[in-house]
CSV table of C-alpha atoms in Angstrom, one decimal:
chain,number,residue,atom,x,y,z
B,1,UNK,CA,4.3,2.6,20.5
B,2,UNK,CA,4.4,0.9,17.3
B,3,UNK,CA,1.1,2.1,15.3
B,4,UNK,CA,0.6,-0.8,13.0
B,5,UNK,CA,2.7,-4.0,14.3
B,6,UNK,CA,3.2,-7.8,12.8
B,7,UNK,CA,4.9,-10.7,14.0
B,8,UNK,CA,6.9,-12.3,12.7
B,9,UNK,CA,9.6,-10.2,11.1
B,10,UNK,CA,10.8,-13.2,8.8
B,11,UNK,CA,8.9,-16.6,8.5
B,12,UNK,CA,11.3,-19.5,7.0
B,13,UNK,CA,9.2,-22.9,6.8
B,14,UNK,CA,9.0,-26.2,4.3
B,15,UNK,CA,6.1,-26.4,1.7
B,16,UNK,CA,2.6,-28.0,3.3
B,17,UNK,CA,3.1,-26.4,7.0
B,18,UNK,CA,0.9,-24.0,8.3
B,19,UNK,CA,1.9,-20.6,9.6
B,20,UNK,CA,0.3,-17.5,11.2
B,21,UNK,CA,1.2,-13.8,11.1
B,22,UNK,CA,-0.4,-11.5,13.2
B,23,UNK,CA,-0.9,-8.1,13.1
B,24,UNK,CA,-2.0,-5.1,15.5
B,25,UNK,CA,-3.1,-1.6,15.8
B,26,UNK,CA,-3.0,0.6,18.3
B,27,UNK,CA,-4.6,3.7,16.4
B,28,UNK,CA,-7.9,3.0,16.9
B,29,UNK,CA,-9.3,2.3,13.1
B,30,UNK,CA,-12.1,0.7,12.5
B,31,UNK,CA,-10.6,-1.0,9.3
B,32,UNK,CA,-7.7,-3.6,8.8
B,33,UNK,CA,-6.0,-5.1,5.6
B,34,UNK,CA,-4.2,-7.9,4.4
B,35,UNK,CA,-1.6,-7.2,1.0
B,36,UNK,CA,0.6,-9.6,-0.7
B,37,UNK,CA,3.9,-7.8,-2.1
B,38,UNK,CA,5.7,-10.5,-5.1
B,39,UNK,CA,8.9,-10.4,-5.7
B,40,UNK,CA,8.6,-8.0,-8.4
B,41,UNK,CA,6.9,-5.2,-5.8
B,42,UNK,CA,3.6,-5.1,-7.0
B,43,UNK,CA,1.1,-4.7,-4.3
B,44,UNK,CA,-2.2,-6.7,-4.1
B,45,UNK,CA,-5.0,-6.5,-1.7
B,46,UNK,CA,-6.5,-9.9,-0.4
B,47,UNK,CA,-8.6,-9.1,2.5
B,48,UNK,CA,-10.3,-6.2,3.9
B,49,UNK,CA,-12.0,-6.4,7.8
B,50,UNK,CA,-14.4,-3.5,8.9
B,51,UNK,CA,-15.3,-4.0,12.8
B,52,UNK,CA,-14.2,-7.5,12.2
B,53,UNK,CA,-16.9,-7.9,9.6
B,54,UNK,CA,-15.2,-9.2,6.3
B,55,UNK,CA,-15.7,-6.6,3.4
B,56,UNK,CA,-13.1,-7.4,0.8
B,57,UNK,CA,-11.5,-10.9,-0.5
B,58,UNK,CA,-9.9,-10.4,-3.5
B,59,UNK,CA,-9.5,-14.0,-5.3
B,60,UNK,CA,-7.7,-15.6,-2.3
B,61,UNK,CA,-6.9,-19.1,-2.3
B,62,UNK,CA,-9.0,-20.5,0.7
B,63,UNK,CA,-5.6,-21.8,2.0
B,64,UNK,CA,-5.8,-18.3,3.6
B,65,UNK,CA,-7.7,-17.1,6.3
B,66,UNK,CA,-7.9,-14.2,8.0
B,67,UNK,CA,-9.7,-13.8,11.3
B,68,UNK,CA,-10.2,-10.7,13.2
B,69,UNK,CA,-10.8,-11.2,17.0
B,70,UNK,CA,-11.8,-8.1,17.8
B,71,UNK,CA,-11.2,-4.7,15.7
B,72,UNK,CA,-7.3,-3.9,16.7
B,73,UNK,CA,-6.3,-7.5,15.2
B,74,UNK,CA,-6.0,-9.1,11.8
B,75,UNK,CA,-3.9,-12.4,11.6
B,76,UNK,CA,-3.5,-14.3,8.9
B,77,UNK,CA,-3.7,-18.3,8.6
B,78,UNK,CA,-1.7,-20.1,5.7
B,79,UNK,CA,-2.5,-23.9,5.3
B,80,UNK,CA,-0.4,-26.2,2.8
B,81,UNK,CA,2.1,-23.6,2.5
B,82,UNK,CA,3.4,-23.3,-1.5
B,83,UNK,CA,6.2,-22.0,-3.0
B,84,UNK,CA,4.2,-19.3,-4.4
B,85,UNK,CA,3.3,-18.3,-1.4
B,86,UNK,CA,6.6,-16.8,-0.9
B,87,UNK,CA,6.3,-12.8,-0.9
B,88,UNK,CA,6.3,-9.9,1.7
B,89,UNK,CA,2.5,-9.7,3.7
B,90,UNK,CA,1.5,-6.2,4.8
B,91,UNK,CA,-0.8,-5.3,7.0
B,92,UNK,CA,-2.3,-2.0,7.0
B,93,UNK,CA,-5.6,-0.1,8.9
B,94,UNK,CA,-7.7,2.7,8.3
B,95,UNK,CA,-10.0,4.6,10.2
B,96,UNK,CA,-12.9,3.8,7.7
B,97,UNK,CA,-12.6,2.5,3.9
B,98,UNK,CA,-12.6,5.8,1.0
B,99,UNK,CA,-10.8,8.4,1.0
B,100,UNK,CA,-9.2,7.8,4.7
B,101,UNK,CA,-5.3,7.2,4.6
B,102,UNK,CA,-4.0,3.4,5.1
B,103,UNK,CA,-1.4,3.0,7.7
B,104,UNK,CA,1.0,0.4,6.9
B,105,UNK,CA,3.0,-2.7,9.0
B,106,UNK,CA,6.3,-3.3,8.5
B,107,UNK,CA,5.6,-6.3,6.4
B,108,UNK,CA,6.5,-10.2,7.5
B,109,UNK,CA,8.5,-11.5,4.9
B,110,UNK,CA,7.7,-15.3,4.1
B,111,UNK,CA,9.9,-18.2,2.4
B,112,UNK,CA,8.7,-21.4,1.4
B,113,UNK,CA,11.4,-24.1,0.7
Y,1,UNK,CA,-13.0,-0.8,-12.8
Y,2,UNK,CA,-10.2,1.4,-11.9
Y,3,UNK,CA,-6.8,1.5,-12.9
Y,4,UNK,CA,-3.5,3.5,-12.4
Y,5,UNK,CA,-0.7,3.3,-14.0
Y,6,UNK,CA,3.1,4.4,-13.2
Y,7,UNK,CA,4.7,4.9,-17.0
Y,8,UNK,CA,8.1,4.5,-15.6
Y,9,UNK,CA,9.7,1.7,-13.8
Y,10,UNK,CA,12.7,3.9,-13.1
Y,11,UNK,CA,13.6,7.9,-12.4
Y,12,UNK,CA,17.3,8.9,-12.1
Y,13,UNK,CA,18.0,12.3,-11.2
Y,14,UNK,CA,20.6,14.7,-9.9
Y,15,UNK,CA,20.5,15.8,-6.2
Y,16,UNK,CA,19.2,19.0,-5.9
Y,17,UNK,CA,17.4,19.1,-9.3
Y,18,UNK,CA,13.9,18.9,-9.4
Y,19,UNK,CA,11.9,15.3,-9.7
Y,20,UNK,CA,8.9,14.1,-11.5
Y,21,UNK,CA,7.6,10.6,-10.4
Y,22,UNK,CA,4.2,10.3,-13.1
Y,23,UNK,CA,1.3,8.6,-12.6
Y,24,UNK,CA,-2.6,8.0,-14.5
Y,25,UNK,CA,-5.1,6.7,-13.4
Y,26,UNK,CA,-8.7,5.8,-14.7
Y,27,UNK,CA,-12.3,5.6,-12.8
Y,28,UNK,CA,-16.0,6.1,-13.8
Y,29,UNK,CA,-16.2,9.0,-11.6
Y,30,UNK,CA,-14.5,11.2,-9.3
Y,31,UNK,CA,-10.8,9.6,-7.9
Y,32,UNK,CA,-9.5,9.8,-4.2
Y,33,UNK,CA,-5.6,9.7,-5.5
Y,34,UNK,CA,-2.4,8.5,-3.1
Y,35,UNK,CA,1.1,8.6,-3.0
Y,36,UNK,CA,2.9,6.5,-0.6
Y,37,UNK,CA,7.0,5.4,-0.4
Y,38,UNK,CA,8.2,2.9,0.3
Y,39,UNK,CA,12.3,2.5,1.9
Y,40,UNK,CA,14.1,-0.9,1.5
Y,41,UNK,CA,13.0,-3.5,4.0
Y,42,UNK,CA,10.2,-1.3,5.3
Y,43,UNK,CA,6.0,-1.0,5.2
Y,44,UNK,CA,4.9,1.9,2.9
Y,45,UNK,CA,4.6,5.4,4.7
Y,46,UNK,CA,1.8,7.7,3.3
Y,47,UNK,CA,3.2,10.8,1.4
Y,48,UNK,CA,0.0,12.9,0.4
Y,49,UNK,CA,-3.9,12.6,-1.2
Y,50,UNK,CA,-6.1,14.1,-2.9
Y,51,UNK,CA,-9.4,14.4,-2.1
Y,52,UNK,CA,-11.5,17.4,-3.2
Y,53,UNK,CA,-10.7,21.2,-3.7
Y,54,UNK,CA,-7.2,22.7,-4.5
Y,55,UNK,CA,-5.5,20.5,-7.1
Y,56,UNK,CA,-2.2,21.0,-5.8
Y,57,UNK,CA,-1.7,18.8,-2.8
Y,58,UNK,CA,1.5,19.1,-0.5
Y,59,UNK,CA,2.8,16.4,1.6
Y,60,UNK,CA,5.6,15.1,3.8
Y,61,UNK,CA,9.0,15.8,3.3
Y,62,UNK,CA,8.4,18.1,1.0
Y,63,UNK,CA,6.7,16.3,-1.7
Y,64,UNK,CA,3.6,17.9,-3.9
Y,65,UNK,CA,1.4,16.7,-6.8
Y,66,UNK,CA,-1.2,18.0,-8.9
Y,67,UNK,CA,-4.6,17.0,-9.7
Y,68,UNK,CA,-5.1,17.0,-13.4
Y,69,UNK,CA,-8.6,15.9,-14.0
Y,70,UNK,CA,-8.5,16.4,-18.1
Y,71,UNK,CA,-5.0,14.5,-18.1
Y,72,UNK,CA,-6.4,12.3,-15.5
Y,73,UNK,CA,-2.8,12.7,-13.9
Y,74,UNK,CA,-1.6,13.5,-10.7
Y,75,UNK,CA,2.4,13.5,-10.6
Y,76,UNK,CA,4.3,14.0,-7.8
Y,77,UNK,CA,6.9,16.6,-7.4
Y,78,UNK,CA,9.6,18.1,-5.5
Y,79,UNK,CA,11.3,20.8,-6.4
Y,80,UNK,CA,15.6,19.8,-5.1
Y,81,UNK,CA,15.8,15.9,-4.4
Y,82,UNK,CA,17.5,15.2,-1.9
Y,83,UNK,CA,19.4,11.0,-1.7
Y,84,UNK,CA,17.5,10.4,0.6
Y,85,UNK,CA,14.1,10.5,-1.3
Y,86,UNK,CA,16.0,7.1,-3.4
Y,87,UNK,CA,13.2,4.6,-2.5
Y,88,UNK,CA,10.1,3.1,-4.3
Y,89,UNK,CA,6.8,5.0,-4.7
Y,90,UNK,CA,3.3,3.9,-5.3
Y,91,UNK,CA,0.4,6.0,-6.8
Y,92,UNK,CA,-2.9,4.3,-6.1
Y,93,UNK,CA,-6.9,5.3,-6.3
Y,94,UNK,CA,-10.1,4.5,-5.4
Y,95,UNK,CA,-13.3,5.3,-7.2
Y,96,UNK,CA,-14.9,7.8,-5.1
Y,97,UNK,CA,-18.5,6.1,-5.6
Y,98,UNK,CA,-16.9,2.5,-5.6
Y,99,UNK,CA,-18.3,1.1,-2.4
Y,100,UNK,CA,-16.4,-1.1,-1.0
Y,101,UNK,CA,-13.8,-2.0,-3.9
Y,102,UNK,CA,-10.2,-1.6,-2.8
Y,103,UNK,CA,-7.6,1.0,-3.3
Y,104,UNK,CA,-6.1,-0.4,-6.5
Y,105,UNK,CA,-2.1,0.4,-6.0
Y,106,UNK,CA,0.1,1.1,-9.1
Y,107,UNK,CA,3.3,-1.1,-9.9
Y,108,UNK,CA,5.6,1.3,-8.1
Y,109,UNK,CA,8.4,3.9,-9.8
Y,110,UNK,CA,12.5,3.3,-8.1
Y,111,UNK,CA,13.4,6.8,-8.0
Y,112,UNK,CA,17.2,7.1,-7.8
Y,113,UNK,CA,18.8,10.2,-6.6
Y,114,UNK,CA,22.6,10.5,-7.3
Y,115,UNK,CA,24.8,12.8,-5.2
């Protein structure tokens, strides 16, 4: 009954594939995020859904794509995978954007050899 | 824009002594102000927020901070650290007129508590 999930844990692949992690919530928020945590911890948003409409994207390489299927799901697309795309990805979900609190995944952590 | 900032990279202190972990931030307007932790390997957990009224906000495990509008501050406390508060912990705001402009996180402070 895990409130915010992502799959996969870990994600090990070679520079140029293509990968997906997904992401779920079970809390019933109308809003979903995508964050990038570097190597040095800081934390930066890239996208933002609200009822799978797409409010936020923070200077994203179109490499990535999020789609949102229906409001309890977020995944996240990575074409022409590159080194600097290695990091932790977190989602999180809200029950609206403001002042609501963000709950967080457990992060996927991705490395690109 | 807004900003927030987390002076110090690092806090060591005692168990049992009290902790300080400092954070700034800047807006146009009024803030909505977070403090989240975050434990090795793991997603960050929410700790407390303020929001309107009282300045002093409590939280989980027995965290506070205070809302310092003139300082444009809000710290977080606890009074006897315990080792198990060691872990990394974000401040972060949001404009409260800002539309939809995301929750702007700050670098994160490693708190270390020694036994």
């Amino acid at each position: 009954d895990t409130a915010v999930s992502q799959t996969p844990k870990y994600l090990v692949t070679q520079m140029g594939n293509d990968k997906s992690i997904k992401c779920e919530q079970n809390l019933g928020h109308d809003t979903m995020y995508w964050y990038k945590q570097d190597s040095k911890k800081f934390l930066k948003i890239m996208f933002s859904y609200n009822n799978k409409e797409l409010i936020i994207n923070e200077t994203v390489p179109n490499r990535f794509s999020p789609k949102s299927p229906d409001k309890a799901h977020l995944n996240l697309h990575i074409n022409s995978l590159e080194l600097g795309d290695s990091a932790v990805y977190f989602c999180a979900s809200s029950q609206r954007q403001g002042r609501e609190t963000q709950y967080f995944g457990p992060g996927t952590r991705l490395l690109v050899l | 824009a807004q900003s927030v900032a987390q002076p110090e990279d690092q806090v060591n202190v005692a168990e049992g002594n009290p902790l300080t972990v400092k954070c700034t931030y800047s807006v146009s307007g009024n803030p909505y102000l977070f403090w989240y932790v975050q434990y090795p390997n793991r997603g960050l957990q929410f700790l407390l927020k303020y929001i309107t009224g009282d300045n002093l906000v409590k939280g989980s495990y027995g965290f506070e901070a205070e809302f310092n509008k003139s300082q444009t501050s809000f710290h977080l406390k606890k009074p006897s650290a315990l080792v198990s508060d060691s872990a990394l912990y974000f401040c972060a705001v949001r404009d409260v007129a800002s539309g939809n402009t995301p929750l702007v996180f700050g670098k994160g402070t490693r708190l270390s508590v020694i036994a």
